[in-house]
XYZ file of C-alpha atoms in Angstrom:
581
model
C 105.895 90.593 74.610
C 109.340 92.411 74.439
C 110.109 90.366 77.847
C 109.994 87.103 75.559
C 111.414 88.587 72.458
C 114.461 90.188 74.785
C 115.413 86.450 76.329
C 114.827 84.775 72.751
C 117.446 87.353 71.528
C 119.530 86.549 74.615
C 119.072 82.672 73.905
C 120.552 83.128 70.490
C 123.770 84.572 71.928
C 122.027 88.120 71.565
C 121.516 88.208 68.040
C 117.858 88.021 66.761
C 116.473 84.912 66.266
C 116.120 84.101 62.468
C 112.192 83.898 61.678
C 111.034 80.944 59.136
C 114.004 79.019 58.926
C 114.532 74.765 58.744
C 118.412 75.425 59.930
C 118.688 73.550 63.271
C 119.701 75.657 66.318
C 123.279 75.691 67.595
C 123.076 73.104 70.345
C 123.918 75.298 73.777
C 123.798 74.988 77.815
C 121.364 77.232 79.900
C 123.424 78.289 82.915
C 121.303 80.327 85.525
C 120.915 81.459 89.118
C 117.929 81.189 90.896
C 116.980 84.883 89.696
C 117.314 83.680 86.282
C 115.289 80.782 86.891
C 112.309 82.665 87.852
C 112.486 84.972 84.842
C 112.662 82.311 82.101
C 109.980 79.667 83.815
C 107.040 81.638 83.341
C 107.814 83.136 79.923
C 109.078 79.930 77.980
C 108.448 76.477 78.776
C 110.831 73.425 78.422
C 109.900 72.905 74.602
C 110.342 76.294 73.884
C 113.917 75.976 74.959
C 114.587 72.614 73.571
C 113.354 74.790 70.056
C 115.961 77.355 70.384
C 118.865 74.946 70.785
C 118.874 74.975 74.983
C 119.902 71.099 75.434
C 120.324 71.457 79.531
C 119.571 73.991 81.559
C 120.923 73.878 85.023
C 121.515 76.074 88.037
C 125.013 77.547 88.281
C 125.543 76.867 91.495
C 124.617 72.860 90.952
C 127.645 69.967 90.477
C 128.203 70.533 86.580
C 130.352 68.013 84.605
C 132.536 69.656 81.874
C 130.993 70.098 78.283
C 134.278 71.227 76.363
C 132.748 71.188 73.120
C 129.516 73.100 73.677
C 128.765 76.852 74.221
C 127.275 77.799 77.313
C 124.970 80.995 77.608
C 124.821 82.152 80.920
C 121.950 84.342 82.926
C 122.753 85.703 86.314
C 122.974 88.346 88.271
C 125.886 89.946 89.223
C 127.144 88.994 92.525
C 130.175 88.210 93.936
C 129.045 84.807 95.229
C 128.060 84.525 91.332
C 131.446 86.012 89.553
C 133.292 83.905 91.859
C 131.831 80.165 90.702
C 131.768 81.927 86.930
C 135.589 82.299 87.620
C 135.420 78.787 88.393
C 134.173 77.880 84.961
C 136.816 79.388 83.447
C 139.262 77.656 85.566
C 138.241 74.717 85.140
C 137.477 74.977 81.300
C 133.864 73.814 81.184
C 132.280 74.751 77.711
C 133.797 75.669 74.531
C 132.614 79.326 74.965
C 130.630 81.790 77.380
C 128.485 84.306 76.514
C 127.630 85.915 80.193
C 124.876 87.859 80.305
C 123.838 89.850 83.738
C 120.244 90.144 84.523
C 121.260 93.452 86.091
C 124.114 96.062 85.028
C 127.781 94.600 86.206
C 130.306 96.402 87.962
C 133.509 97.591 86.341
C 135.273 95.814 89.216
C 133.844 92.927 89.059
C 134.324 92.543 85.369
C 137.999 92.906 85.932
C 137.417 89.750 88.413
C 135.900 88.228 85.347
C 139.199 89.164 83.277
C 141.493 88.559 85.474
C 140.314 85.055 85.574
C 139.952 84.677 81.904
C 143.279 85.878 81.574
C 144.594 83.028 84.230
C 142.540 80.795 82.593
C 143.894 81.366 79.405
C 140.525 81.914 78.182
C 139.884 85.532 77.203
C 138.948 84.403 73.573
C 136.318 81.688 75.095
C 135.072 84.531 76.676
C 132.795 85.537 73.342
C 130.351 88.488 75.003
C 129.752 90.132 77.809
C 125.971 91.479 78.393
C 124.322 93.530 80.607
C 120.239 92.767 80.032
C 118.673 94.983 82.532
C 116.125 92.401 83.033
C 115.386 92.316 86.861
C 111.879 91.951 87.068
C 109.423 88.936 86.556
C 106.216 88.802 83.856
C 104.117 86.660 84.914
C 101.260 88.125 82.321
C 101.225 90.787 79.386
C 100.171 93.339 81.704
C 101.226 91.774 84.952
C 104.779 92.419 86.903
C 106.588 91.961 89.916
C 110.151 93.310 91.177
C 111.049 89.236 92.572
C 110.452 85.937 94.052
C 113.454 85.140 95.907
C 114.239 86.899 98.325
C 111.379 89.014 98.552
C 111.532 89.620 101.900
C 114.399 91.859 101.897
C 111.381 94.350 100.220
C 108.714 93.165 101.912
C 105.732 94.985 103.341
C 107.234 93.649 106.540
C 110.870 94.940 106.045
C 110.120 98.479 105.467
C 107.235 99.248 107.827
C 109.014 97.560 111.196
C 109.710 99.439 113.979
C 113.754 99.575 113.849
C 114.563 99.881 110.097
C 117.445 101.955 110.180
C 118.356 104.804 107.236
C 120.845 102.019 105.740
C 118.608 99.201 105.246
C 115.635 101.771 103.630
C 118.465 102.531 101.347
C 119.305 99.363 100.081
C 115.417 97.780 99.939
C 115.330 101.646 97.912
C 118.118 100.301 95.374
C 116.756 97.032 94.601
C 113.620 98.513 94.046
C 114.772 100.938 91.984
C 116.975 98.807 89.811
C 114.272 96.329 88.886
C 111.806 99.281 87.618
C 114.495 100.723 85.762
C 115.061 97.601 84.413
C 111.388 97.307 83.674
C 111.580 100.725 81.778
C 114.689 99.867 79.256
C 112.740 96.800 78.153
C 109.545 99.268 78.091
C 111.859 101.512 75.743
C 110.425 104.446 77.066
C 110.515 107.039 80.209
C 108.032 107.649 82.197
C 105.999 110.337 84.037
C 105.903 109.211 87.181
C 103.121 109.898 90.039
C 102.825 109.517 93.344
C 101.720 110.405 97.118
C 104.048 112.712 99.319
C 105.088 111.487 102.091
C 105.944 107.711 102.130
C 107.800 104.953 100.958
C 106.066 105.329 97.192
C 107.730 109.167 96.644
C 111.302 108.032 97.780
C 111.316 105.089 95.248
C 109.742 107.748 93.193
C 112.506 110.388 93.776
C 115.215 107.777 93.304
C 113.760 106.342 90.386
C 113.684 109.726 88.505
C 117.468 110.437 89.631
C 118.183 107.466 87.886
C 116.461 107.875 84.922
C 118.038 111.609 84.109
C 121.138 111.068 84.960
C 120.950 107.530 82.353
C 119.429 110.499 79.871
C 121.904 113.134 80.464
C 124.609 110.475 79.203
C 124.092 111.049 75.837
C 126.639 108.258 74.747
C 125.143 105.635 76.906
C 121.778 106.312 76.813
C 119.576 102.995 77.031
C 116.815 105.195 75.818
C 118.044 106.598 72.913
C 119.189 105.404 69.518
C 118.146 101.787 69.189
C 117.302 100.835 72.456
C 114.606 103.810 72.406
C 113.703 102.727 68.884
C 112.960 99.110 70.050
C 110.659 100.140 72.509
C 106.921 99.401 71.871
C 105.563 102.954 73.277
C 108.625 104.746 72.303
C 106.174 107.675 70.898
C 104.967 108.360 73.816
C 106.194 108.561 77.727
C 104.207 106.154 79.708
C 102.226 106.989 82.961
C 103.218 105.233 86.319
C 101.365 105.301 89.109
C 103.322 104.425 92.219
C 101.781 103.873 95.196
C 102.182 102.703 98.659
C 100.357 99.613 100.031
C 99.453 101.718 103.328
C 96.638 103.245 101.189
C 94.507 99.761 100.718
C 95.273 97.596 103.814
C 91.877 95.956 103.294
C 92.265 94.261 99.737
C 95.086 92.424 100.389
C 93.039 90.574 103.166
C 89.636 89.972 101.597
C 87.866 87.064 100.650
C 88.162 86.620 96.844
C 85.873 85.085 94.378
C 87.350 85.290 90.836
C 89.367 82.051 89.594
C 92.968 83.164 89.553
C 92.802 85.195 92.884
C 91.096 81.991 94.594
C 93.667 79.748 93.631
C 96.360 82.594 94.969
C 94.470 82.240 98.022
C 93.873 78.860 99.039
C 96.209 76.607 96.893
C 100.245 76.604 96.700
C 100.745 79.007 93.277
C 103.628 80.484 92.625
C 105.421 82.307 89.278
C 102.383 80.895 87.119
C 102.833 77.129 88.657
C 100.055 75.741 91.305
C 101.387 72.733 93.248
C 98.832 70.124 94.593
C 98.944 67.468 96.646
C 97.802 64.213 95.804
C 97.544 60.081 96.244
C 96.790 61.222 99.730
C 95.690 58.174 100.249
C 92.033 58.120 100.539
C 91.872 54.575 100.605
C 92.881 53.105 103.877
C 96.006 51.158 104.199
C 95.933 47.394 105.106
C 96.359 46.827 108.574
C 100.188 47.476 109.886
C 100.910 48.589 106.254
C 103.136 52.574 106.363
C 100.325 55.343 105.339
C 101.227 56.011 101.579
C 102.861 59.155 101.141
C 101.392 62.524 99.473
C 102.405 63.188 96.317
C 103.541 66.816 94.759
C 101.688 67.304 91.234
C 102.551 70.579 89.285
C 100.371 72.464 87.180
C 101.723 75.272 84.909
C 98.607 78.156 84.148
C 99.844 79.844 80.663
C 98.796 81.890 78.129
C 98.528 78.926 75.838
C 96.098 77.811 77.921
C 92.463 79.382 76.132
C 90.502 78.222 78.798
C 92.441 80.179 81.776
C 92.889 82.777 79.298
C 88.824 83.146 79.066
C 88.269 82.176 82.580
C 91.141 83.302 84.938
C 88.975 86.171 85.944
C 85.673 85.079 86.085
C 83.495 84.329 89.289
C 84.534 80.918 90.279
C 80.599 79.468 89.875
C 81.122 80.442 85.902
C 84.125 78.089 86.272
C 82.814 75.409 87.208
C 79.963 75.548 84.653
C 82.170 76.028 82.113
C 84.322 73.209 82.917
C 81.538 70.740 83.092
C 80.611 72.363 79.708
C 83.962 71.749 78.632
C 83.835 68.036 79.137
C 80.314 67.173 77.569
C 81.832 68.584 74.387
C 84.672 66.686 74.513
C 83.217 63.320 75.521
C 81.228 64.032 72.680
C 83.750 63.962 70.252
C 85.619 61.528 71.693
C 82.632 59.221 71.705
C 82.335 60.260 67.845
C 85.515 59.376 67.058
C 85.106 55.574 68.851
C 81.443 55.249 67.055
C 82.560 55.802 63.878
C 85.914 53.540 63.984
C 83.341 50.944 65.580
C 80.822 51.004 62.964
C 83.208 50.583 60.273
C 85.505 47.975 61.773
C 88.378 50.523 62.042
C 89.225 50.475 65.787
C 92.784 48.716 65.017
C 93.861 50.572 61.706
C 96.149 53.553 61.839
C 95.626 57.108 60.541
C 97.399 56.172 57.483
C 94.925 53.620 56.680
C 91.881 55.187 57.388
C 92.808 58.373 55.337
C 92.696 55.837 52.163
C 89.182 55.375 52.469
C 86.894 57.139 50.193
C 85.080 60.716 50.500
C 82.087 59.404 52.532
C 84.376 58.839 55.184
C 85.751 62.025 55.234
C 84.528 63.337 58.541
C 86.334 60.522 59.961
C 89.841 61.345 58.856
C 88.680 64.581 60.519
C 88.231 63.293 63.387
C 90.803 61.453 63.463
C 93.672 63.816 62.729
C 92.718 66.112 64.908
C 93.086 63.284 68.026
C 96.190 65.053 69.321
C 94.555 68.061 69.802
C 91.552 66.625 71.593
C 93.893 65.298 74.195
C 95.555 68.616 74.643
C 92.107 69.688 75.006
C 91.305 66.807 77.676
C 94.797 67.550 79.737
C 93.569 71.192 79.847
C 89.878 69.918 81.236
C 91.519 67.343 83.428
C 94.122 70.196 84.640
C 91.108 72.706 85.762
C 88.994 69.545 87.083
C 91.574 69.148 89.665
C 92.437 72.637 90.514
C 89.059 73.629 90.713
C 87.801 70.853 92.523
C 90.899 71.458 95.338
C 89.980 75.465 95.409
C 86.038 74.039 95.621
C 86.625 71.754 98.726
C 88.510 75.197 100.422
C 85.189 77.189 99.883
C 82.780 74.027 101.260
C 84.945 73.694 104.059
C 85.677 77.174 104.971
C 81.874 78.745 104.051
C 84.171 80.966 102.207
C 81.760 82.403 100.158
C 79.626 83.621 103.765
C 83.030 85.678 104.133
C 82.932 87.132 100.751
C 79.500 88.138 100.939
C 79.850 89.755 104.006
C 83.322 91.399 103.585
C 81.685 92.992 100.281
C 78.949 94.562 102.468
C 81.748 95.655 105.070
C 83.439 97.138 102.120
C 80.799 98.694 100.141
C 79.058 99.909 103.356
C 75.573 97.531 102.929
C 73.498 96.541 105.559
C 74.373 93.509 107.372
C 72.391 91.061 107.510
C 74.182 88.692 109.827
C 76.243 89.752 113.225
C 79.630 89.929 113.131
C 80.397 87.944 116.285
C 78.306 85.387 115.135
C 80.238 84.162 112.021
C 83.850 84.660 114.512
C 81.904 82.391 117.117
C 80.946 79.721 114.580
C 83.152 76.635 114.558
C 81.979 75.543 111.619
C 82.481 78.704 109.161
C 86.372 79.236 108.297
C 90.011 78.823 109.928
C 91.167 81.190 112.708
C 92.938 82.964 110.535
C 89.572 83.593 108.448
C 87.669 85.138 111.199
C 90.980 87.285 112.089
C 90.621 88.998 108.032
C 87.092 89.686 108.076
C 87.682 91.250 111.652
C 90.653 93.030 110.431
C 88.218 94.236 107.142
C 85.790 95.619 109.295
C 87.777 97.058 111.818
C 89.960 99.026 108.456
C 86.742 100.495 107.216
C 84.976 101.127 110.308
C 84.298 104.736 109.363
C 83.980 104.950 113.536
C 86.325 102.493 115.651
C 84.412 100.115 117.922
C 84.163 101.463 121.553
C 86.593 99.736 123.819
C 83.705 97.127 125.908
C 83.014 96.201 121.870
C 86.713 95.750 121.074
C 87.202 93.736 124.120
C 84.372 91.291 123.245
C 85.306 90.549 119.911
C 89.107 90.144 121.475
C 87.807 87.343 123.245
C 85.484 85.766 120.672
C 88.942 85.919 118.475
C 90.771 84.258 121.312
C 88.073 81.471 121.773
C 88.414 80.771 117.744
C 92.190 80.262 118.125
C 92.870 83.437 117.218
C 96.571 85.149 117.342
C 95.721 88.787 117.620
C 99.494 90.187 116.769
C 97.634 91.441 113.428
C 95.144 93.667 115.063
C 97.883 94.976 117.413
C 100.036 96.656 114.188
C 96.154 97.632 112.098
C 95.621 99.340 115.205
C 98.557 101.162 115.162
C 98.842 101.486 111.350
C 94.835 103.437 111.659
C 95.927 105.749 114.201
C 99.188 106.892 112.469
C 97.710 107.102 108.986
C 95.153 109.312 110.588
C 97.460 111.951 111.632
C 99.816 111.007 108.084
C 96.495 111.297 105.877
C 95.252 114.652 107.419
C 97.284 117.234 105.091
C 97.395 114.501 102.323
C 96.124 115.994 98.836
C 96.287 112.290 97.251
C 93.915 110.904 99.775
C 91.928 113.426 100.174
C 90.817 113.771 96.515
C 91.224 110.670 95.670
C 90.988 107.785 98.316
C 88.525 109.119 101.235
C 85.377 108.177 99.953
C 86.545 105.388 97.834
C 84.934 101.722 97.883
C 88.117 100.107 98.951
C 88.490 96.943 96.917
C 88.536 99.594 93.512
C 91.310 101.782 95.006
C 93.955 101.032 92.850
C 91.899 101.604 89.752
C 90.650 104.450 91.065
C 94.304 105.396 91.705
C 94.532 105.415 88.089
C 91.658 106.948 87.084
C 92.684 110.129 89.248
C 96.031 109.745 87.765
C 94.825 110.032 84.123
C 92.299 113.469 84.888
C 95.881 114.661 86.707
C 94.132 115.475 90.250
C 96.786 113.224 92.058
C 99.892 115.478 93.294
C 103.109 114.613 92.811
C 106.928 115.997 91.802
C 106.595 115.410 88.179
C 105.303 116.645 84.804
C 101.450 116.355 83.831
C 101.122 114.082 81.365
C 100.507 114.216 77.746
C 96.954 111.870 77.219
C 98.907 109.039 78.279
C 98.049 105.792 75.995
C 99.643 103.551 78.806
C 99.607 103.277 82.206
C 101.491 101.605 84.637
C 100.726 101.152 88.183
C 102.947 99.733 91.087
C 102.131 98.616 95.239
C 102.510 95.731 96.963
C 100.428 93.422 95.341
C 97.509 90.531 94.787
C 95.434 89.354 91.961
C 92.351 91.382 93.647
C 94.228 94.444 92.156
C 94.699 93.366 89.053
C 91.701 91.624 88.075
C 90.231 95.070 89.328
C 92.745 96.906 87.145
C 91.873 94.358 83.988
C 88.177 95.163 84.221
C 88.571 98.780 84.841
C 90.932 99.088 81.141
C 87.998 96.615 79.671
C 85.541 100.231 79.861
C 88.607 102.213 78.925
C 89.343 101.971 75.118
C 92.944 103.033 73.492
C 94.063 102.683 77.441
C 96.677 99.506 78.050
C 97.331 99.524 82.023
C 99.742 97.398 83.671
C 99.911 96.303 87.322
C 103.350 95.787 88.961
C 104.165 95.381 92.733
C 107.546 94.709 94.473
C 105.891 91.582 96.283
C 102.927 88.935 95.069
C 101.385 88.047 98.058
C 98.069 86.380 99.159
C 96.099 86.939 102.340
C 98.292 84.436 104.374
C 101.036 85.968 103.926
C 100.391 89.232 104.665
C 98.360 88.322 108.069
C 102.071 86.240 109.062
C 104.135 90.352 107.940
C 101.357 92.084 109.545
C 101.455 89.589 113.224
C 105.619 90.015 113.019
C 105.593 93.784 112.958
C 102.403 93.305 115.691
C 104.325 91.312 117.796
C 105.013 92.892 121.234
């Protein structure tokens, strides 16, 4: 967790937090972009800033009313846009100090905007620190990362596979790439041996990425990976392998029909940066006659690592889910019920803790109870929390026949025998969305080891049509099969190691090739690599395939990274843009 121990550091106006201490934090303001934002939500929740002395937190682009006797820590990244409004601050004398700290290295230039403006302001000794953090990239789990939320597009699948990308725009999506994995790497601590294909997008971030890194290392001074910034780093003994890889060499994953917990709720429900958002009060009781339809409501559910039960269960096949949260419930209704029998039977039900704990031994298992209320309704948030989610993600797969369209991808995928036509489950009303049937089509038409003659083609066109059907997808997988053809022919990656492959395990298999050092690429073989990092375009298929491949791998931690997080939906609406003729 160096991502957390890095912002607590940060938090504490970048000294180390002091461990085991009653002293009350120094009372400060939060000031971040919408970069910043994303990085802090899903490592430290509202209490965990409240704890290190954070009393607001608000964007730094929002209406803010002057503070003059408080310190303000801010957490941005370094834009103009950004330098100007911190300027502003200074102007205008908001906070009694300002400890600026840059998500991403600063420009000499624009810190002389910074000092210049202090200097104006007549507030160069406000001005207490000045912080690059090279932390441009988001955690969302230990071994989970991904390059950014907002404006992901800019690096999208879509951005740099259409048609007319020009040489300047495949440079810049190459920079911010680049500057959010070597950010990744100086809060790794360590350099890695990096491996890829030839030949694509994945070896130019590749080749970039090492530029960077020597040229950091040949700057002996200013090294962030020597001295103590190497010494903080938690595999600092040994480099690191990173896989890099380019999401042209799985199209099918990224479109199948899941059924673990975490990638189902990617899928069908709202979740973003660890947070699902639900709708509900959608009024399922009718309104009186006349009366204005009562409006949906927005509830937010956070899924953290404090939570044990999406810890255990996150991903697990979604019928184990649901057992286990009926199972889940009994037990607690059990000891809630305890707690209200024994109260009942000895005329307790009004008296407080404090008087019940007075009692003699033989009630003992009372006071248990008892004092440990609060955490059985932690316990019954958590089972009322996955109730709802669960039961939302369960009314997708009833209504959808989503779990026909796992089955039968699997079998596409795995090369079974079908026991159910194709056109039948397109032609069914009743089984899925439009945009469903267009996935499994797409599925079958990827790993068709023989493409379907052009009458066949033409008849599931129309089938795909008839369902409501926008076939801008299959116009750019059609292209995207014939060009990877003629790509993949002279191609010693996929050739040894993708061919044959079972396509939902590529990435791990990736990996696995990576380790026995029979995937080519411009860099040094690898020492017996303890860790192993692995980065594409991304979905929680991958990773839950990557977290149960490193579960049969012992001494092996793997991490899964991609530039972009994004679920089925998504990548049909990239795929019909750059299919659009």
């Amino acid at each position: 967790q160096q991502r957390v121990i890095a912002l607590k550091r940060m938090l504490n106006f970048n000294a180390p937090p002091l461990k085991n201490t009653t002293a009350e934090p120094v009372w400060k303001v939060l000031i971040y972009d919408r970069f910043g934002q994303d990085i802090i939500s899903p490592l430290l929740s509202v209490k965990e800033l409240r704890d290190m002395g954070i009393t607001l937190h608000l964007l730094l682009h929002s209406d803010r009313d002057p503070i003059p006797d408080v310190p303000a820590v801010y957490f941005v990244m370094p834009t103009e846009e950004n330098i100007d409004r911190i300027c502003q601050d200074l102007r205008n004398q908001l906070y009694e100090s300002y400890y600026l700290n840059f998500i991403s290295a600063i420009s000499r230039s624009k810190l002389e905007d910074i000092a210049s403006a202090a200097l104006a302001a007549n507030a160069v000794s406000q001005v207490t620190k000045v912080f690059d953090q090279y932390l441009n990239f988001i955690t969302l789990e230990d071994d989970m990362f991904i390059l950014c939320h907002q404006n992901k597009e800019l690096i999208s699948y879509h951005a740099i596979n259409r048609a007319d990308i020009q040489d300047t725009d495949m440079e810049a999506i190459m920079d911010t790439i680049v500057d959010s994995l070597f950010c990744f790497f100086v809060t790794l601590g360590a350099v890695p041996i990096i491996r890829c294909p030839r030949g694509n997008a994945a070896e130019m971030v590749a080749v970039v990425n090492t530029v960077e890194l020597e040229s950091n290392l040949r700057d002996a001074r200013n090294s962030l990976f020597t001295g103590d910034n190497m010494a903080a780093g938690q595999f600092s003994f040994q480099r690191p392998l990173f896989v890099l890889a380019d999401r042209n060499v799985d199209m099918a994953t990224p479109l199948h029909h899941t059924w673990t917990y975490q990638a189902l709720i990617h899928d069908v429900l709202d979740f973003h940066l660890n947070r699902v958002m639900m709708e509900e009060g959608a009024g399922a009781e009718p309104s009186p006659a006349g009366a204005r339809p009562k409006k949906k409501s927005r509830k937010s559910y956070d899924l953290t690592a404090a939570d044990k039960f999406w810890q255990k269960h996150k991903g697990s096949p979604f019928p184990e889910v649901a057992e286990s949260v009926q199972e889940e419930l009994d037990t607690y209704r059990a000891q809630e019920d305890e707690v209200k029998r024994l109260k009942s039977i000895m005329g307790l039900e009004g008296e407080d803790e404090g008087a019940i704990s007075m009692l003699s031994d033989n009630t003992a298992k009372l006071t248990s109870a008892v004092s440990s209320l609060p955490e059985l309704l932690e316990k019954k948030r958590l089972i009322d929390l996955h109730t709802n989610v669960a039961t939302a993600v369960l009314d997708h797969i009833k209504s959808r026949k989503l779990d026909v369209y796992f089955e039968y991808e699997e079998k596409l995928m795995s090369k079974s025998t079908l026991d159910k036509s194709l056109l039948d489950i397109i032609s069914d009303p009743d089984a899925g969305t439009p945009e469903d049937k267009m996935r499994l089509f797409l599925i079958y038409y990827i790993t068709a080891q023989q493409a379907p003659s052009e009458s066949d083609l033409e008849q599931y066109k129309k089938a795909l049509l008839d369902a409501g059907c926008d076939l801008s997808p299959l116009n750019y997988i059609k292209q995207w099969k014939l060009f990877s053809r003629v790509m993949n022919t002279g191609s010693q990656f996929v050739m040894e190691g993708v061919k044959n492959l079972v396509l939902k395990q590529h990435v791990s298999k990736m990996v696995s090739l990576a380790i026995e050092q029979k995937v080519t690429c411009g860099s040094s073989k690898p020492n017996k690599p303890q860790n192993i990092k692995t980065h594409c375009g991304g979905n929680y298929i991958e990773y839950q395939n990557l977290v149960d491949y490193t579960k049969s791998k012992q001494g092996k931690k793997v991490v899964y990274g991609c530039s972009e997080l994004f679920n089925a939906a998504q990548f049909i609406k990239q795929l019909s843009q750059l299919g659009q003729k």
